[in-house]
């Protein structure tokens, strides 16, 4: 039976931009970041070899499993956003199919509020949301190291619309039994 392995990547964009003053403006040459300060990766515990909630997440998968990576900033992509745009393999064996992006519009719950508080009992309205993630299928056995390439956006002070503040990367691992 094949599994879906969901990996949530959370980026501390405030600290990242405060400490890296001149990030790359070239998506093909992102600024490398360390594994311990700005990025946190979380997956279902059953698929974790090591590094849960760190930038050094190592997952375990089986052939035909599907891996999906999502990203967000600590503000939930409000104000500042963190968006993964590529995940190239750079060391070890290639154990996944080519990684590609998917955008979907699932139904999501929006809590019902009255005067700024959740209703009692809590209720919600169903709205159409947006979901964006990168996905690959595990195709063979081995260990693959890949880079997570992402950009950070900030709000333009004159328009309030997001603009890219810089491009960044670091490198976790996939191990296939």
Short mmCIF file of C-alpha atoms in Angstrom, two decimals, residues 16-147:
data_model
loop_
_atom_site.label_atom_id
_atom_site.label_comp_id
_atom_site.label_asym_id
_atom_site.label_seq_id
_atom_site.Cartn_x
_atom_site.Cartn_y
_atom_site.Cartn_z
CA UNK A 16 16.03 35.24 8.35
CA UNK A 17 15.61 38.70 6.83
CA UNK A 18 16.93 40.44 9.97
CA UNK A 19 20.14 38.38 9.92
CA UNK A 20 20.82 38.02 6.19
CA UNK A 21 21.03 41.59 4.98
CA UNK A 22 21.68 41.04 1.27
CA UNK A 23 19.92 37.84 0.20
CA UNK A 24 20.26 36.63 -3.37
CA UNK A 25 17.95 38.22 -5.92
CA UNK A 26 18.76 35.42 -8.38
CA UNK A 27 16.50 32.36 -8.17
CA UNK A 28 19.19 30.22 -9.85
CA UNK A 29 21.73 31.10 -7.11
CA UNK A 30 19.85 31.28 -3.81
CA UNK A 31 21.54 32.22 -0.54
CA UNK A 32 22.35 29.10 1.49
CA UNK A 33 21.08 29.08 5.07
CA UNK A 34 22.16 26.96 8.03
CA UNK A 35 20.05 24.02 9.12
CA UNK A 36 19.48 25.06 12.70
CA UNK A 37 18.26 28.65 12.77
CA UNK A 38 15.52 29.50 10.28
CA UNK A 39 13.80 26.34 8.96
CA UNK A 40 11.65 23.70 10.62
CA UNK A 41 10.34 20.60 8.83
CA UNK A 42 7.55 18.46 10.25
CA UNK A 43 6.23 15.13 8.94
CA UNK A 44 4.00 12.38 10.28
CA UNK A 45 6.06 10.72 13.02
CA UNK A 46 5.86 7.25 11.46
CA UNK A 47 7.92 8.50 8.46
CA UNK A 48 10.64 10.33 10.40
CA UNK A 49 14.16 8.88 10.69
CA UNK A 50 15.48 11.91 12.56
CA UNK A 51 15.34 15.67 12.80
CA UNK A 52 11.61 16.20 13.38
CA UNK A 53 10.90 19.96 13.61
CA UNK A 54 14.43 20.90 12.49
CA UNK A 55 15.97 21.93 9.18
CA UNK A 56 17.65 18.49 9.03
CA UNK A 57 14.56 16.31 8.68
CA UNK A 58 15.41 12.85 7.37
CA UNK A 59 12.36 10.84 6.33
CA UNK A 60 11.92 7.17 5.52
CA UNK A 61 9.71 6.08 2.67
CA UNK A 62 8.85 3.04 0.58
CA UNK A 63 8.85 2.73 -3.19
CA UNK A 64 5.57 4.14 -4.61
CA UNK A 65 4.98 6.45 -1.62
CA UNK A 66 4.08 10.04 -2.53
CA UNK A 67 5.86 12.91 -0.79
CA UNK A 68 4.25 16.36 -0.65
CA UNK A 69 6.10 19.47 0.60
CA UNK A 70 4.28 22.65 1.69
CA UNK A 71 5.80 25.83 3.09
CA UNK A 72 4.77 28.82 5.11
CA UNK A 73 6.18 31.54 7.31
CA UNK A 74 5.61 31.69 11.06
CA UNK A 75 2.89 34.26 10.32
CA UNK A 76 1.05 31.71 8.17
CA UNK A 77 2.11 33.50 4.97
CA UNK A 78 0.42 36.71 6.11
CA UNK A 79 2.64 39.79 5.83
CA UNK A 80 5.71 37.73 4.98
CA UNK A 81 5.57 34.47 3.04
CA UNK A 82 7.92 31.55 2.40
CA UNK A 83 7.30 29.75 -0.89
CA UNK A 84 9.23 26.68 -2.09
CA UNK A 85 9.85 26.76 -5.83
CA UNK A 86 12.21 23.85 -6.50
CA UNK A 87 13.82 20.85 -4.84
CA UNK A 88 16.74 19.63 -6.96
CA UNK A 89 18.71 16.50 -6.02
CA UNK A 90 22.37 17.24 -5.33
CA UNK A 91 23.90 14.15 -3.68
CA UNK A 92 23.28 10.48 -3.14
CA UNK A 93 21.00 8.47 -5.36
CA UNK A 94 17.95 9.82 -7.17
CA UNK A 95 15.09 8.03 -5.36
CA UNK A 96 12.10 10.10 -6.52
CA UNK A 97 10.39 10.97 -9.75
CA UNK A 98 10.85 14.56 -10.92
CA UNK A 99 9.36 16.95 -8.38
CA UNK A 100 6.51 19.09 -9.67
CA UNK A 101 4.14 21.75 -8.32
CA UNK A 102 0.41 21.28 -7.75
CA UNK A 103 -2.16 23.96 -7.05
CA UNK A 104 -5.65 23.03 -5.88
CA UNK A 105 -8.72 24.68 -4.38
CA UNK A 106 -9.96 22.46 -1.53
CA UNK A 107 -12.88 23.29 0.76
CA UNK A 108 -11.62 24.57 4.13
CA UNK A 109 -13.41 25.53 7.35
CA UNK A 110 -13.55 29.20 8.33
CA UNK A 111 -14.52 29.54 12.02
CA UNK A 112 -17.68 31.48 12.76
CA UNK A 113 -16.97 34.54 14.91
CA UNK A 114 -19.27 36.76 16.91
CA UNK A 115 -17.68 39.99 18.18
CA UNK A 116 -14.23 38.49 17.71
CA UNK A 117 -14.92 35.21 19.53
CA UNK A 118 -15.67 31.69 18.31
CA UNK A 119 -19.30 30.71 18.60
CA UNK A 120 -20.30 28.28 21.35
CA UNK A 121 -20.43 25.53 20.31
CA UNK A 122 -17.75 26.25 17.69
CA UNK A 123 -19.09 26.32 14.13
CA UNK A 124 -17.64 27.15 10.74
CA UNK A 125 -18.49 28.14 7.21
CA UNK A 126 -17.04 26.19 4.31
CA UNK A 127 -15.02 28.31 1.90
CA UNK A 128 -12.80 27.53 -1.08
CA UNK A 129 -9.13 27.79 -0.13
CA UNK A 130 -5.87 27.61 -2.04
CA UNK A 131 -3.32 24.85 -1.66
CA UNK A 132 0.12 24.82 -3.30
CA UNK A 133 2.71 22.10 -2.80
CA UNK A 134 5.53 20.24 -4.50
CA UNK A 135 5.13 16.50 -5.01
CA UNK A 136 7.14 13.46 -6.06
CA UNK A 137 6.73 9.70 -6.07
CA UNK A 138 9.39 7.47 -4.53
CA UNK A 139 10.67 5.28 -7.37
CA UNK A 140 13.63 3.30 -6.02
CA UNK A 141 15.68 2.40 -2.93
CA UNK A 142 18.54 4.46 -1.52
CA UNK A 143 19.26 7.82 0.06
CA UNK A 144 18.80 11.13 -1.73
CA UNK A 145 19.92 14.53 -0.59
CA UNK A 146 18.03 17.41 -2.10
CA UNK A 147 17.95 21.16 -1.76
#
